Amino acid sequence: METVNPVMLDELTVDREPFYVDSHNQIPHALGAYEARIPILLRGPTGCGKTRFMERLVWEIDQHGFRASDTGEGPGSKTPLMTVACHEDLTSGDLVGRYVLQGESTVWMDGPLTTAVRHGAICYLDELAEARRDTTVVVHAVTDYRRMLPIERLGTVIRAHPSFLLVASHNPASDMGLRLLRDSTAQRFMTIDFSYPDEDVEAEILVKEGGIHSDLAASLVKLGVGIRRQQLAAGSVLPSTRLLVHAAKLVHHGESPVAACEFAVIRTIATDASEQEGMIELARALLPE
Ligand SMILES: Nc1ncnc2c1ncn2[C@@H]1O[C@H](COP(=O)(O)OP(=O)(O)OP(=O)(O)O)[C@@H](O)[C@H]1O
Ligand SMILES: [Mg+2]
């Protein structure tokens, strides 16, 4: 039977060194997991660097030559990173594949998971807990010692390429505890916890990503930490490193620091006018005009 594969795996490799500050020395643990082919779960709030960590991990895998020597299938010496955003309408067919009409005939099209399993990519299931439980079970056989992916609709099972690994992310704050992974899914992974970087590291990130001076970066981080403290006490949303990077970028492009924080950070996390005003006051106190 003819199969079509619309994904160009060569385009999914990580060719430039991603900037990632590994302040908690977690990359070596993830590299160890890759060598042992143990799936990895990255757990942490939005905007704390999980996706960037993934890109860096893939780059490190290639630098260390940990990819299995070319088996003749797949893109060669570099590891593709195949990301799937999980959501509640994601079906196992979306992951594994389905028949599609092509002209007069019906052809099988591999889904992203099957493509990664066949060709030795790393499959990153972003926000795995968002997918329905009956969808997540399709990864079970390929994430335990069997490393086999059953494809029911083809009546076949495929053996994972030696370089294949599944990585998933989970943001415990976004689901308010409602969407936990079932134990039998969670216990197929080793787990790395993420939180917002320490102040000096976060400032370094703002300098590098936002293109601002280190003094201003330090002030932005102070504001970020101050807002996080207040929001945590109120049980409200915390501003992520991503939002501080946005503010830094706006300043780099000519916005005033206070206005940059007002629009990139404060209005993004708070809708209540008095809450916003309190945070804007804090920004005025901590940031230059
Ligand atoms: N340790 C770090 N080194 C370099 N950049 C970082 C680090 N931590 C966070 N960042 C920065 O934070 C921003 C957000 O990171 P990223 O998109 O990876 O977050 P995420 O955890 O994947 O979020 P989400 O759960 O919403 O997908 C990026 O701009 C990235 O540069
Ligand atoms: Mg992400």
Short mmCIF file of C-alpha atoms and ligand atoms in Angstrom, two decimals:
data_model
loop_
_atom_site.label_atom_id
_atom_site.label_comp_id
_atom_site.label_asym_id
_atom_site.label_seq_id
_atom_site.Cartn_x
_atom_site.Cartn_y
_atom_site.Cartn_z
CA MET A 1 0.00 0.00 0.00
CA GLU A 2 1.14 3.50 -0.77
CA THR A 3 1.83 5.78 2.18
CA VAL A 4 2.27 9.51 2.07
CA ASN A 5 4.27 11.52 4.53
CA PRO A 6 3.81 15.26 4.28
CA VAL A 7 6.39 16.07 6.95
CA MET A 8 9.89 16.92 5.85
CA LEU A 9 11.89 15.60 8.77
CA ASP A 10 15.04 17.38 7.64
CA GLU A 11 13.30 20.65 8.35
CA LEU A 12 12.65 19.70 11.95
CA THR A 13 16.26 19.31 13.06
CA VAL A 14 17.87 21.83 15.43
CA ASP A 15 20.67 23.37 13.40
CA ARG A 16 21.71 26.33 15.53
CA GLU A 17 22.70 26.18 19.18
CA PRO A 18 19.59 27.22 21.15
CA PHE A 19 20.23 29.66 23.99
CA TYR A 20 19.31 27.86 27.18
CA VAL A 21 20.67 28.51 30.67
CA ASP A 22 20.69 25.14 32.40
CA SER A 23 20.92 26.61 35.88
CA HIS A 24 19.63 23.49 37.64
CA ASN A 25 21.84 21.21 35.60
CA GLN A 26 18.94 19.26 34.17
CA ILE A 27 20.24 18.70 30.64
CA PRO A 28 22.66 15.92 31.77
CA HIS A 29 19.78 14.03 33.41
CA ALA A 30 17.73 14.31 30.24
CA LEU A 31 20.69 13.14 28.15
CA GLY A 32 20.99 10.13 30.45
CA ALA A 33 17.30 9.42 29.91
CA TYR A 34 17.80 9.64 26.16
CA GLU A 35 20.72 7.18 26.30
CA ALA A 36 18.55 4.80 28.33
CA ARG A 37 15.58 5.55 26.04
CA ILE A 38 13.38 6.44 28.99
CA PRO A 39 10.56 8.85 28.04
CA ILE A 40 10.73 12.24 29.72
CA LEU A 41 7.98 14.40 31.20
CA LEU A 42 8.73 18.13 31.53
CA ARG A 43 6.49 19.61 34.19
CA GLY A 44 6.13 23.30 34.95
CA PRO A 45 4.10 26.47 34.43
CA THR A 46 3.62 28.26 31.11
CA GLY A 47 6.56 30.27 29.81
CA CYS A 48 9.25 28.82 32.07
CA GLY A 49 11.44 27.35 29.32
CA LYS A 50 10.22 23.79 28.68
CA THR A 51 10.11 24.12 24.91
CA ARG A 52 13.48 25.85 24.83
CA PHE A 53 14.88 23.06 27.03
CA MET A 54 13.61 20.54 24.46
CA GLU A 55 15.34 22.31 21.59
CA ARG A 56 18.55 22.48 23.59
CA LEU A 57 18.26 18.80 24.51
CA VAL A 58 17.92 17.78 20.87
CA TRP A 59 20.89 19.93 19.97
CA GLU A 60 22.95 18.32 22.78
CA ILE A 61 21.94 14.82 21.68
CA ASP A 62 23.35 15.58 18.24
CA GLN A 63 26.49 17.23 19.65
CA HIS A 64 27.19 14.16 21.79
CA GLY A 65 26.51 11.83 18.87
CA PHE A 66 23.91 9.96 20.93
CA ARG A 67 21.69 9.35 17.93
CA ALA A 68 21.85 5.71 16.84
CA SER A 69 24.01 5.37 13.75
CA ASP A 70 22.01 5.81 10.62
CA THR A 71 19.81 2.83 9.95
CA GLY A 72 19.14 3.87 6.40
CA GLU A 73 15.74 5.17 7.36
CA GLY A 74 15.15 8.73 8.37
CA PRO A 75 17.04 11.95 8.06
CA GLY A 76 20.57 10.79 8.88
CA SER A 77 22.80 12.10 11.62
CA LYS A 78 20.54 14.79 13.02
CA THR A 79 17.57 14.27 15.26
CA PRO A 80 14.26 15.78 14.16
CA LEU A 81 12.04 17.29 16.84
CA MET A 82 8.40 16.64 16.09
CA THR A 83 6.03 18.65 18.27
CA VAL A 84 2.35 17.90 18.68
CA ALA A 85 0.11 20.31 20.59
CA CYS A 86 -2.34 18.15 22.52
CA HIS A 87 -5.96 19.20 23.01
CA GLU A 88 -9.18 17.51 24.00
CA ASP A 89 -10.27 16.81 20.42
CA LEU A 90 -6.99 15.09 19.53
CA THR A 91 -7.76 11.53 18.54
CA SER A 92 -5.47 8.54 18.42
CA GLY A 93 -5.90 8.76 14.62
CA ASP A 94 -4.42 12.27 14.70
CA LEU A 95 -1.33 10.83 16.39
CA VAL A 96 -1.00 7.48 14.66
CA GLY A 97 -2.36 8.17 11.18
CA ARG A 98 -5.34 7.66 8.95
CA TYR A 99 -6.47 6.87 5.43
CA VAL A 100 -6.86 9.91 3.21
CA LEU A 101 -8.25 10.33 -0.26
CA GLN A 102 -5.64 11.13 -2.87
CA GLY A 103 -7.15 11.53 -6.32
CA GLU A 104 -9.11 8.36 -7.00
CA SER A 105 -7.45 6.24 -4.38
CA THR A 106 -7.17 5.99 -0.64
CA VAL A 107 -3.72 6.14 0.87
CA TRP A 108 -2.46 5.74 4.38
CA MET A 109 -0.90 8.81 5.96
CA ASP A 110 1.29 8.37 9.04
CA GLY A 111 0.46 10.66 11.93
CA PRO A 112 3.25 12.54 13.73
CA LEU A 113 3.78 9.85 16.37
CA THR A 114 4.12 7.12 13.75
CA THR A 115 6.47 9.27 11.68
CA ALA A 116 8.67 9.86 14.73
CA VAL A 117 8.61 6.17 15.69
CA ARG A 118 9.48 5.03 12.17
CA HIS A 119 12.23 7.54 11.47
CA GLY A 120 13.83 8.07 14.88
CA ALA A 121 12.60 11.54 15.68
CA ILE A 122 11.91 12.87 19.15
CA CYS A 123 8.18 13.28 19.52
CA TYR A 124 7.26 16.11 21.90
CA LEU A 125 3.66 15.89 23.05
CA ASP A 126 3.04 19.37 24.37
CA GLU A 127 0.48 19.49 27.19
CA LEU A 128 -0.18 15.75 27.16
CA ALA A 129 -2.74 16.04 29.97
CA GLU A 130 -4.97 18.11 27.66
CA ALA A 131 -5.53 15.06 25.45
CA ARG A 132 -8.33 12.68 26.31
CA ARG A 133 -7.30 9.63 28.28
CA ASP A 134 -8.33 7.24 25.53
CA THR A 135 -5.93 9.10 23.24
CA THR A 136 -2.98 9.00 25.61
CA VAL A 137 -3.08 5.22 25.91
CA VAL A 138 -1.86 4.86 22.32
CA VAL A 139 1.60 5.80 23.54
CA HIS A 140 1.71 3.04 26.14
CA ALA A 141 3.31 0.26 24.13
CA VAL A 142 5.89 2.53 22.57
CA THR A 143 6.89 4.07 25.92
CA ASP A 144 7.57 0.89 27.84
CA TYR A 145 10.18 -1.81 27.28
CA ARG A 146 8.40 -3.04 24.15
CA ARG A 147 9.02 0.13 22.10
CA MET A 148 6.37 -1.01 19.65
CA LEU A 149 3.58 1.06 18.16
CA PRO A 150 0.40 -0.83 17.30
CA ILE A 151 -1.41 0.63 14.30
CA GLU A 152 -4.85 -0.85 14.62
CA ARG A 153 -6.22 0.43 11.34
CA LEU A 154 -3.37 -1.18 9.42
CA GLY A 155 -3.53 -4.31 11.55
CA THR A 156 0.18 -3.97 12.18
CA VAL A 157 2.73 -3.13 14.81
CA ILE A 158 5.91 -1.19 14.13
CA ARG A 159 9.14 -1.41 16.07
CA ALA A 160 10.50 1.96 17.15
CA HIS A 161 13.62 3.23 15.40
CA PRO A 162 16.49 3.06 17.93
CA SER A 163 16.73 6.87 18.06
CA PHE A 164 13.05 7.44 18.82
CA LEU A 165 12.08 8.99 22.15
CA LEU A 166 8.83 10.36 23.46
CA VAL A 167 8.90 13.53 25.56
CA ALA A 168 5.79 15.16 26.99
CA SER A 169 5.06 18.38 28.83
CA HIS A 170 2.55 19.05 31.54
CA ASN A 171 1.52 22.33 33.15
CA PRO A 172 -0.05 21.43 36.50
CA ALA A 173 -1.33 25.00 37.04
CA SER A 174 -3.41 25.11 33.87
CA ASP A 175 -5.60 22.16 34.76
CA MET A 176 -6.34 23.06 38.39
CA GLY A 177 -5.73 19.44 39.25
CA LEU A 178 -8.57 18.25 37.03
CA ARG A 179 -6.58 16.78 34.24
CA LEU A 180 -3.99 14.60 35.80
CA LEU A 181 -2.27 11.99 33.74
CA ARG A 182 -3.43 8.52 34.64
CA ASP A 183 -0.86 6.65 36.71
CA SER A 184 -0.18 4.11 34.00
CA THR A 185 0.72 6.94 31.61
CA ALA A 186 2.67 9.08 34.10
CA GLN A 187 4.72 6.11 35.29
CA ARG A 188 6.19 5.51 31.86
CA PHE A 189 8.22 8.73 32.11
CA MET A 190 11.03 10.13 34.15
CA THR A 191 10.00 13.59 35.33
CA ILE A 192 11.84 16.89 35.36
CA ASP A 193 10.27 19.79 37.25
CA PHE A 194 10.64 23.37 36.04
CA SER A 195 9.93 26.68 37.70
CA TYR A 196 10.83 30.28 36.88
CA PRO A 197 14.60 30.86 36.82
CA ASP A 198 16.48 32.41 39.75
CA GLU A 199 16.76 36.20 39.57
CA ASP A 200 20.27 36.43 38.16
CA VAL A 201 19.52 33.78 35.53
CA GLU A 202 16.24 35.42 34.55
CA ALA A 203 18.08 38.75 34.14
CA GLU A 204 20.67 37.05 31.94
CA ILE A 205 17.83 35.65 29.80
CA LEU A 206 16.27 39.12 29.41
CA VAL A 207 19.61 40.58 28.32
CA LYS A 208 20.16 37.85 25.75
CA GLU A 209 16.60 37.40 24.48
CA GLY A 210 15.34 40.95 24.88
CA GLY A 211 18.47 42.83 23.91
CA ILE A 212 18.37 45.17 26.90
CA HIS A 213 21.06 46.40 29.30
CA SER A 214 21.77 44.29 32.38
CA ASP A 215 20.72 47.05 34.83
CA LEU A 216 17.29 47.32 33.28
CA ALA A 217 17.06 43.52 33.09
CA ALA A 218 17.72 43.33 36.83
CA SER A 219 14.95 45.89 37.48
CA LEU A 220 12.48 44.04 35.27
CA VAL A 221 13.21 40.83 37.13
CA LYS A 222 12.69 42.61 40.49
CA LEU A 223 9.31 43.74 39.24
CA GLY A 224 8.52 40.24 38.01
CA VAL A 225 9.46 38.74 41.36
CA GLY A 226 7.44 41.39 43.21
CA ILE A 227 4.35 40.73 41.10
CA ARG A 228 4.78 36.97 41.50
CA ARG A 229 4.92 37.37 45.27
CA GLN A 230 1.69 39.42 45.32
CA GLN A 231 -0.12 37.16 42.89
CA LEU A 232 0.94 34.03 44.74
CA ALA A 233 -0.46 35.42 47.99
CA ALA A 234 -3.74 36.18 46.18
CA GLY A 235 -3.81 32.79 44.47
CA SER A 236 -3.71 34.53 41.07
CA VAL A 237 -1.84 33.98 37.80
CA LEU A 238 1.94 34.45 37.90
CA PRO A 239 3.78 36.33 35.16
CA SER A 240 6.09 33.99 33.26
CA THR A 241 9.62 34.50 32.02
CA ARG A 242 8.06 34.72 28.55
CA LEU A 243 6.13 37.84 29.56
CA LEU A 244 9.25 39.48 30.96
CA VAL A 245 11.03 38.66 27.69
CA HIS A 246 8.16 40.34 25.83
CA ALA A 247 8.53 43.46 27.99
CA ALA A 248 12.30 43.51 27.39
CA LYS A 249 11.74 43.24 23.63
CA LEU A 250 9.27 46.14 23.65
CA VAL A 251 11.82 48.28 25.50
CA HIS A 252 14.47 47.27 22.98
CA HIS A 253 12.13 48.57 20.27
CA GLY A 254 11.68 51.94 21.99
CA GLU A 255 8.82 51.47 24.45
CA SER A 256 9.28 52.93 27.93
CA PRO A 257 9.94 50.27 30.58
CA VAL A 258 6.76 51.05 32.55
CA ALA A 259 4.53 50.97 29.46
CA ALA A 260 6.26 47.80 28.24
CA CYS A 261 5.45 46.07 31.53
CA GLU A 262 1.96 47.48 31.64
CA PHE A 263 1.02 46.00 28.26
CA ALA A 264 3.22 42.91 28.05
CA VAL A 265 2.93 41.74 31.63
CA ILE A 266 0.34 43.45 33.83
CA ARG A 267 -2.66 43.66 31.48
CA THR A 268 -1.94 40.14 30.30
CA ILE A 269 -2.24 38.56 33.73
CA ALA A 270 -4.86 40.81 35.38
CA THR A 271 -8.22 42.09 34.11
CA ASP A 272 -9.32 43.90 37.26
CA ALA A 273 -8.58 47.65 37.00
CA SER A 274 -7.57 48.14 40.63
CA GLU A 275 -5.28 45.12 40.53
CA GLN A 276 -3.70 46.47 37.35
CA GLU A 277 -3.22 49.91 38.92
CA GLY A 278 -1.46 48.39 41.95
CA MET A 279 0.99 46.59 39.71
CA ILE A 280 1.55 49.64 37.51
CA GLU A 281 2.41 51.61 40.68
CA LEU A 282 4.97 48.95 41.55
CA ALA A 283 6.40 49.20 38.02
CA ARG A 284 6.72 53.00 38.38
CA ALA A 285 8.54 52.53 41.67
CA LEU A 286 11.00 49.95 40.35
CA LEU A 287 11.64 50.97 36.75
CA PRO A 288 13.24 54.01 35.14
CA GLU A 289 10.97 56.38 33.15
N1 LIG B 1 16.59 28.62 31.21
C1 LIG B 1 16.29 29.39 30.16
N2 LIG B 1 17.22 29.71 29.25
C2 LIG B 1 16.91 30.50 28.19
N3 LIG B 1 15.68 31.01 27.97
C3 LIG B 1 14.72 30.72 28.86
C4 LIG B 1 14.96 29.89 29.98
N4 LIG B 1 13.83 29.78 30.70
C5 LIG B 1 12.91 30.51 30.06
N5 LIG B 1 13.42 31.06 28.94
C6 LIG B 1 12.73 31.97 28.02
O1 LIG B 1 11.35 31.95 28.36
C7 LIG B 1 10.54 32.04 27.20
C8 LIG B 1 9.47 31.00 27.24
O2 LIG B 1 10.03 29.72 27.13
P1 LIG B 1 9.24 28.46 26.53
O3 LIG B 1 8.44 28.86 25.37
O4 LIG B 1 10.26 27.40 26.37
O5 LIG B 1 8.25 28.12 27.75
P2 LIG B 1 7.35 26.80 27.97
O6 LIG B 1 7.67 26.32 29.36
O7 LIG B 1 7.52 25.86 26.86
O8 LIG B 1 5.88 27.41 27.98
P3 LIG B 1 4.47 26.69 27.56
O9 LIG B 1 4.16 25.72 28.67
O10 LIG B 1 3.50 27.82 27.54
O11 LIG B 1 4.67 26.06 26.24
C9 LIG B 1 11.47 31.94 26.00
O12 LIG B 1 11.56 33.22 25.44
C10 LIG B 1 12.81 31.55 26.57
O13 LIG B 1 13.81 32.29 26.01
MG MG B 2 6.20 25.21 25.35
#
